[in-house]
Amino acid sequence: MWIEFFEFFSGATMAYLITRIPFLTFPRVKTWNDQFPPHPEPIYIDGHLIQRVLHMRLFYWLALFFAIIPLTFGWISLEHGSAIFGFGLWSVSGWLILSRTTAFIAGEEPPFTKQLAMRLQNVKNISDSDDSCCAFAQPMWEIASVRCKACGKMLLNEPRPDLGRPRSDGWIMGFIRLLVTDGKAFISIDEEE
Ligand SMILES: [Zn+2]
């Protein structure tokens, strides 16, 4: 009984980690983050940031492609190895594919969309124009929303999702948080302060 549970659990964990590889690794490379302040400081809304949102969108959807790996291993395992291990691999990667595609069909917004990038671009355009909130408008993406650094006006009511910067809560806690939230915005008490 315990051995079966362990096999299923290791299959499921493995599939979970493999499908999160694009999200957890690529954007966190140091040279990719030189132009951003360290996490969790607010980020200035500029071309780099908008590009980053689009990259994160790509990594979010790349997970579907990476799900093919545990599906393949799961299939081999079901055929030739441990059926329970294979089932663990299958259920997690299958669930990921199902939940992301159904959410997409249902019109639910993933954490990173082209629309989000466009809303940010819009904030940037307004700040650069004569309609800006103040003379020295500096839109910054804080944890809960986009605010002007100069006058404090809220410019976009959009909590900040994980943008791939190496996390200030360290490797282990940051890793666990990302696994739990899947990169969606979250506000915890220690970050609000
Ligand atoms: Zn302002």
PDB file of C-alpha atoms and ligand atoms in Angstrom:
ATOM      1  CA  MET A   1       0.000   0.000   0.000  1.00  0.00           C
ATOM      2  CA  TRP A   2       2.699   2.521   1.038  1.00  0.00           C
ATOM      3  CA  ILE A   3       4.925   1.514  -1.828  1.00  0.00           C
ATOM      4  CA  GLU A   4       2.108   2.157  -4.307  1.00  0.00           C
ATOM      5  CA  PHE A   5       1.370   5.499  -2.745  1.00  0.00           C
ATOM      6  CA  PHE A   6       5.047   6.423  -2.901  1.00  0.00           C
ATOM      7  CA  GLU A   7       5.260   5.395  -6.557  1.00  0.00           C
ATOM      8  CA  PHE A   8       2.196   7.411  -7.487  1.00  0.00           C
ATOM      9  CA  PHE A   9       3.450  10.385  -5.502  1.00  0.00           C
ATOM     10  CA  SER A  10       6.908  10.348  -7.115  1.00  0.00           C
ATOM     11  CA  GLY A  11       5.340  10.096 -10.566  1.00  0.00           C
ATOM     12  CA  ALA A  12       3.010  12.987  -9.809  1.00  0.00           C
ATOM     13  CA  THR A  13       5.797  15.140  -8.332  1.00  0.00           C
ATOM     14  CA  MET A  14       8.076  14.455 -11.248  1.00  0.00           C
ATOM     15  CA  ALA A  15       5.392  15.435 -13.759  1.00  0.00           C
ATOM     16  CA  TYR A  16       4.620  18.579 -11.769  1.00  0.00           C
ATOM     17  CA  LEU A  17       8.263  19.684 -11.764  1.00  0.00           C
ATOM     18  CA  ILE A  18       8.890  18.883 -15.423  1.00  0.00           C
ATOM     19  CA  THR A  19       5.897  20.914 -16.580  1.00  0.00           C
ATOM     20  CA  ARG A  20       7.079  23.911 -14.511  1.00  0.00           C
ATOM     21  CA  ILE A  21      10.633  23.870 -15.900  1.00  0.00           C
ATOM     22  CA  PRO A  22      10.120  26.762 -18.352  1.00  0.00           C
ATOM     23  CA  PHE A  23       8.488  28.913 -15.712  1.00  0.00           C
ATOM     24  CA  LEU A  24      10.890  28.179 -12.882  1.00  0.00           C
ATOM     25  CA  THR A  25      14.189  28.287 -14.731  1.00  0.00           C
ATOM     26  CA  PHE A  26      14.587  30.391 -17.888  1.00  0.00           C
ATOM     27  CA  PRO A  27      13.394  33.789 -16.674  1.00  0.00           C
ATOM     28  CA  ARG A  28      15.456  33.560 -13.472  1.00  0.00           C
ATOM     29  CA  VAL A  29      18.863  33.605 -15.172  1.00  0.00           C
ATOM     30  CA  LYS A  30      20.862  36.555 -13.839  1.00  0.00           C
ATOM     31  CA  THR A  31      21.604  38.268 -17.154  1.00  0.00           C
ATOM     32  CA  TRP A  32      17.884  38.238 -17.874  1.00  0.00           C
ATOM     33  CA  ASN A  33      17.163  40.334 -14.839  1.00  0.00           C
ATOM     34  CA  ASP A  34      19.938  42.939 -14.914  1.00  0.00           C
ATOM     35  CA  GLN A  35      17.567  45.624 -16.151  1.00  0.00           C
ATOM     36  CA  PHE A  36      15.102  45.063 -13.300  1.00  0.00           C
ATOM     37  CA  PRO A  37      15.376  46.007  -9.646  1.00  0.00           C
ATOM     38  CA  PRO A  38      15.678  42.994  -7.335  1.00  0.00           C
ATOM     39  CA  HIS A  39      12.500  41.253  -6.198  1.00  0.00           C
ATOM     40  CA  PRO A  40      10.199  42.381  -4.539  1.00  0.00           C
ATOM     41  CA  GLU A  41      10.864  46.067  -5.371  1.00  0.00           C
ATOM     42  CA  PRO A  42       8.434  47.849  -7.698  1.00  0.00           C
ATOM     43  CA  ILE A  43       9.299  47.678 -11.390  1.00  0.00           C
ATOM     44  CA  TYR A  44       9.273  50.693 -13.674  1.00  0.00           C
ATOM     45  CA  ILE A  45       6.826  50.226 -16.569  1.00  0.00           C
ATOM     46  CA  ASP A  46       8.969  50.326 -19.695  1.00  0.00           C
ATOM     47  CA  GLY A  47       9.623  48.328 -22.831  1.00  0.00           C
ATOM     48  CA  HIS A  48      11.719  45.765 -20.905  1.00  0.00           C
ATOM     49  CA  LEU A  49       8.881  45.026 -18.540  1.00  0.00           C
ATOM     50  CA  ILE A  50       6.289  44.693 -21.288  1.00  0.00           C
ATOM     51  CA  GLN A  51       8.661  42.351 -23.126  1.00  0.00           C
ATOM     52  CA  ARG A  52       9.029  40.347 -19.924  1.00  0.00           C
ATOM     53  CA  VAL A  53       5.262  39.967 -19.564  1.00  0.00           C
ATOM     54  CA  LEU A  54       5.142  38.563 -23.089  1.00  0.00           C
ATOM     55  CA  HIS A  55       8.044  36.211 -22.331  1.00  0.00           C
ATOM     56  CA  MET A  56       6.308  34.974 -19.179  1.00  0.00           C
ATOM     57  CA  ARG A  57       3.215  34.340 -21.279  1.00  0.00           C
ATOM     58  CA  LEU A  58       5.314  32.191 -23.576  1.00  0.00           C
ATOM     59  CA  PHE A  59       6.779  30.215 -20.653  1.00  0.00           C
ATOM     60  CA  TYR A  60       3.323  29.743 -19.168  1.00  0.00           C
ATOM     61  CA  TRP A  61       2.093  28.100 -22.377  1.00  0.00           C
ATOM     62  CA  LEU A  62       5.360  26.232 -22.957  1.00  0.00           C
ATOM     63  CA  ALA A  63       4.322  24.110 -19.965  1.00  0.00           C
ATOM     64  CA  LEU A  64       1.798  22.420 -22.257  1.00  0.00           C
ATOM     65  CA  PHE A  65       4.625  21.427 -24.554  1.00  0.00           C
ATOM     66  CA  PHE A  66       6.727  20.211 -21.615  1.00  0.00           C
ATOM     67  CA  ALA A  67       3.768  18.108 -20.473  1.00  0.00           C
ATOM     68  CA  ILE A  68       4.523  15.825 -23.419  1.00  0.00           C
ATOM     69  CA  ILE A  69       7.649  14.603 -21.578  1.00  0.00           C
ATOM     70  CA  PRO A  70       5.864  13.103 -18.511  1.00  0.00           C
ATOM     71  CA  LEU A  71       3.062  11.880 -20.766  1.00  0.00           C
ATOM     72  CA  THR A  72       5.590   9.938 -22.843  1.00  0.00           C
ATOM     73  CA  PHE A  73       7.435   8.590 -19.791  1.00  0.00           C
ATOM     74  CA  GLY A  74       4.099   7.782 -18.207  1.00  0.00           C
ATOM     75  CA  TRP A  75       3.062   5.805 -21.236  1.00  0.00           C
ATOM     76  CA  ILE A  76       6.351   3.859 -21.290  1.00  0.00           C
ATOM     77  CA  SER A  77       5.990   3.219 -17.576  1.00  0.00           C
ATOM     78  CA  LEU A  78       2.404   2.031 -17.943  1.00  0.00           C
ATOM     79  CA  GLU A  79       3.466  -0.361 -20.676  1.00  0.00           C
ATOM     80  CA  HIS A  80       6.749  -1.684 -19.352  1.00  0.00           C
ATOM     81  CA  GLY A  81       7.485  -0.438 -15.857  1.00  0.00           C
ATOM     82  CA  SER A  82       5.459   0.540 -12.849  1.00  0.00           C
ATOM     83  CA  ALA A  83       1.860   1.202 -13.807  1.00  0.00           C
ATOM     84  CA  ILE A  84       1.251   3.282 -10.699  1.00  0.00           C
ATOM     85  CA  PHE A  85       4.285   5.482 -11.311  1.00  0.00           C
ATOM     86  CA  GLY A  86       3.096   5.970 -14.895  1.00  0.00           C
ATOM     87  CA  PHE A  87      -0.371   6.796 -13.669  1.00  0.00           C
ATOM     88  CA  GLY A  88       1.095   9.462 -11.360  1.00  0.00           C
ATOM     89  CA  LEU A  89       2.931  11.009 -14.306  1.00  0.00           C
ATOM     90  CA  TRP A  90      -0.190  10.884 -16.444  1.00  0.00           C
ATOM     91  CA  SER A  91      -2.644  12.307 -13.980  1.00  0.00           C
ATOM     92  CA  VAL A  92      -0.613  15.449 -13.223  1.00  0.00           C
ATOM     93  CA  SER A  93       0.417  16.252 -16.776  1.00  0.00           C
ATOM     94  CA  GLY A  94      -3.051  15.378 -18.048  1.00  0.00           C
ATOM     95  CA  TRP A  95      -4.610  17.614 -15.418  1.00  0.00           C
ATOM     96  CA  LEU A  96      -2.328  20.496 -16.400  1.00  0.00           C
ATOM     97  CA  ILE A  97      -3.294  20.205 -20.042  1.00  0.00           C
ATOM     98  CA  LEU A  98      -6.993  19.896 -19.199  1.00  0.00           C
ATOM     99  CA  SER A  99      -7.122  22.738 -16.706  1.00  0.00           C
ATOM    100  CA  ARG A 100      -5.168  25.178 -18.892  1.00  0.00           C
ATOM    101  CA  THR A 101      -7.100  24.433 -22.042  1.00  0.00           C
ATOM    102  CA  THR A 102     -10.512  24.480 -20.327  1.00  0.00           C
ATOM    103  CA  ALA A 103      -9.641  27.736 -18.543  1.00  0.00           C
ATOM    104  CA  PHE A 104      -8.641  29.130 -21.914  1.00  0.00           C
ATOM    105  CA  ILE A 105     -11.891  27.983 -23.536  1.00  0.00           C
ATOM    106  CA  ALA A 106     -13.910  29.314 -20.594  1.00  0.00           C
ATOM    107  CA  GLY A 107     -12.259  32.700 -21.111  1.00  0.00           C
ATOM    108  CA  GLU A 108     -10.453  32.711 -17.769  1.00  0.00           C
ATOM    109  CA  GLU A 109      -7.387  34.911 -17.826  1.00  0.00           C
ATOM    110  CA  PRO A 110      -4.052  33.202 -17.268  1.00  0.00           C
ATOM    111  CA  PRO A 111      -1.562  35.283 -15.222  1.00  0.00           C
ATOM    112  CA  PHE A 112       0.118  36.573 -18.395  1.00  0.00           C
ATOM    113  CA  THR A 113      -1.743  37.716 -21.463  1.00  0.00           C
ATOM    114  CA  LYS A 114      -1.214  39.966 -24.436  1.00  0.00           C
ATOM    115  CA  GLN A 115      -4.054  42.091 -23.028  1.00  0.00           C
ATOM    116  CA  LEU A 116      -2.092  42.614 -19.827  1.00  0.00           C
ATOM    117  CA  ALA A 117       0.929  43.717 -21.866  1.00  0.00           C
ATOM    118  CA  MET A 118      -1.330  46.103 -23.773  1.00  0.00           C
ATOM    119  CA  ARG A 119      -2.799  47.580 -20.589  1.00  0.00           C
ATOM    120  CA  LEU A 120       0.731  48.218 -19.332  1.00  0.00           C
ATOM    121  CA  GLN A 121       1.717  49.756 -22.654  1.00  0.00           C
ATOM    122  CA  ASN A 122      -1.305  52.003 -22.355  1.00  0.00           C
ATOM    123  CA  VAL A 123      -0.247  53.169 -18.886  1.00  0.00           C
ATOM    124  CA  LYS A 124       3.207  53.912 -20.279  1.00  0.00           C
ATOM    125  CA  ASN A 125       1.772  55.837 -23.244  1.00  0.00           C
ATOM    126  CA  ILE A 126      -0.461  57.977 -21.034  1.00  0.00           C
ATOM    127  CA  SER A 127       2.439  58.725 -18.686  1.00  0.00           C
ATOM    128  CA  ASP A 128       4.521  59.921 -21.616  1.00  0.00           C
ATOM    129  CA  SER A 129       1.702  62.095 -22.968  1.00  0.00           C
ATOM    130  CA  ASP A 130       0.157  65.399 -21.894  1.00  0.00           C
ATOM    131  CA  ASP A 131      -2.623  63.513 -20.091  1.00  0.00           C
ATOM    132  CA  SER A 132      -0.200  62.065 -17.549  1.00  0.00           C
ATOM    133  CA  CYS A 133      -1.089  62.131 -13.850  1.00  0.00           C
ATOM    134  CA  CYS A 134       1.655  64.636 -13.058  1.00  0.00           C
ATOM    135  CA  ALA A 135       4.622  66.381 -14.638  1.00  0.00           C
ATOM    136  CA  PHE A 136       7.130  63.676 -13.700  1.00  0.00           C
ATOM    137  CA  ALA A 137       4.977  60.590 -14.068  1.00  0.00           C
ATOM    138  CA  GLN A 138       6.815  57.400 -13.144  1.00  0.00           C
ATOM    139  CA  PRO A 139       4.520  54.377 -13.350  1.00  0.00           C
ATOM    140  CA  MET A 140       5.812  51.605 -11.077  1.00  0.00           C
ATOM    141  CA  TRP A 141       4.322  48.136 -10.724  1.00  0.00           C
ATOM    142  CA  GLU A 142       3.934  47.528  -7.044  1.00  0.00           C
ATOM    143  CA  ILE A 143       2.663  44.299  -5.529  1.00  0.00           C
ATOM    144  CA  ALA A 144      -1.001  45.334  -5.520  1.00  0.00           C
ATOM    145  CA  SER A 145      -1.243  47.776  -8.432  1.00  0.00           C
ATOM    146  CA  VAL A 146       0.560  50.170 -10.776  1.00  0.00           C
ATOM    147  CA  ARG A 147       1.148  53.538  -9.126  1.00  0.00           C
ATOM    148  CA  CYS A 148       2.952  56.725 -10.064  1.00  0.00           C
ATOM    149  CA  LYS A 149       6.097  57.064  -8.003  1.00  0.00           C
ATOM    150  CA  ALA A 150       5.950  60.863  -8.155  1.00  0.00           C
ATOM    151  CA  CYS A 151       2.338  61.595  -7.177  1.00  0.00           C
ATOM    152  CA  GLY A 152       1.145  58.245  -5.838  1.00  0.00           C
ATOM    153  CA  LYS A 153      -1.879  58.002  -8.110  1.00  0.00           C
ATOM    154  CA  MET A 154      -3.072  54.498  -8.926  1.00  0.00           C
ATOM    155  CA  LEU A 155      -2.755  54.048 -12.679  1.00  0.00           C
ATOM    156  CA  LEU A 156      -3.771  50.413 -13.096  1.00  0.00           C
ATOM    157  CA  ASN A 157      -5.546  48.193 -10.629  1.00  0.00           C
ATOM    158  CA  GLU A 158      -3.618  45.054 -11.425  1.00  0.00           C
ATOM    159  CA  PRO A 159      -1.777  42.986  -8.814  1.00  0.00           C
ATOM    160  CA  ARG A 160       1.706  42.036  -9.939  1.00  0.00           C
ATOM    161  CA  PRO A 161       2.199  38.382 -10.873  1.00  0.00           C
ATOM    162  CA  ASP A 162       5.561  36.700 -10.512  1.00  0.00           C
ATOM    163  CA  LEU A 163       7.734  38.248 -13.198  1.00  0.00           C
ATOM    164  CA  GLY A 164      10.511  35.707 -13.077  1.00  0.00           C
ATOM    165  CA  ARG A 165      12.996  37.712 -11.044  1.00  0.00           C
ATOM    166  CA  PRO A 166      15.038  35.626  -8.598  1.00  0.00           C
ATOM    167  CA  ARG A 167      12.902  35.792  -5.493  1.00  0.00           C
ATOM    168  CA  SER A 168      13.851  37.614  -2.329  1.00  0.00           C
ATOM    169  CA  ASP A 169      12.395  34.848  -0.176  1.00  0.00           C
ATOM    170  CA  GLY A 170      15.254  32.609  -1.279  1.00  0.00           C
ATOM    171  CA  TRP A 171      15.422  29.576  -3.486  1.00  0.00           C
ATOM    172  CA  ILE A 172      13.454  27.164  -1.388  1.00  0.00           C
ATOM    173  CA  MET A 173      10.576  29.379  -0.217  1.00  0.00           C
ATOM    174  CA  GLY A 174      10.389  31.097  -3.587  1.00  0.00           C
ATOM    175  CA  PHE A 175      10.258  27.748  -5.303  1.00  0.00           C
ATOM    176  CA  ILE A 176       7.474  26.488  -3.047  1.00  0.00           C
ATOM    177  CA  ARG A 177       5.467  29.697  -3.471  1.00  0.00           C
ATOM    178  CA  LEU A 178       5.735  29.486  -7.233  1.00  0.00           C
ATOM    179  CA  LEU A 179       4.653  25.868  -7.201  1.00  0.00           C
ATOM    180  CA  VAL A 180       1.615  26.762  -5.134  1.00  0.00           C
ATOM    181  CA  THR A 181       0.574  29.949  -6.919  1.00  0.00           C
ATOM    182  CA  ASP A 182       1.719  29.018 -10.433  1.00  0.00           C
ATOM    183  CA  GLY A 183       2.990  32.579 -10.814  1.00  0.00           C
ATOM    184  CA  LYS A 184      -0.340  34.257 -10.168  1.00  0.00           C
ATOM    185  CA  ALA A 185      -0.354  37.429  -8.148  1.00  0.00           C
ATOM    186  CA  PHE A 186      -0.689  37.016  -4.437  1.00  0.00           C
ATOM    187  CA  ILE A 187      -0.401  39.416  -1.574  1.00  0.00           C
ATOM    188  CA  SER A 188       0.838  38.122   1.720  1.00  0.00           C
ATOM    189  CA  ILE A 189       1.131  40.105   4.910  1.00  0.00           C
ATOM    190  CA  ASP A 190       4.910  40.262   4.960  1.00  0.00           C
ATOM    191  CA  GLU A 191       4.979  41.647   1.432  1.00  0.00           C
ATOM    192  CA  GLU A 192       2.340  44.262   2.058  1.00  0.00           C
ATOM    193  CA  GLU A 193       4.446  45.929   4.718  1.00  0.00           C
TER     194      GLU A 193
HETATM  195 ZN    ZN B   1       2.016  61.033 -11.213  1.00  0.00          ZN
END
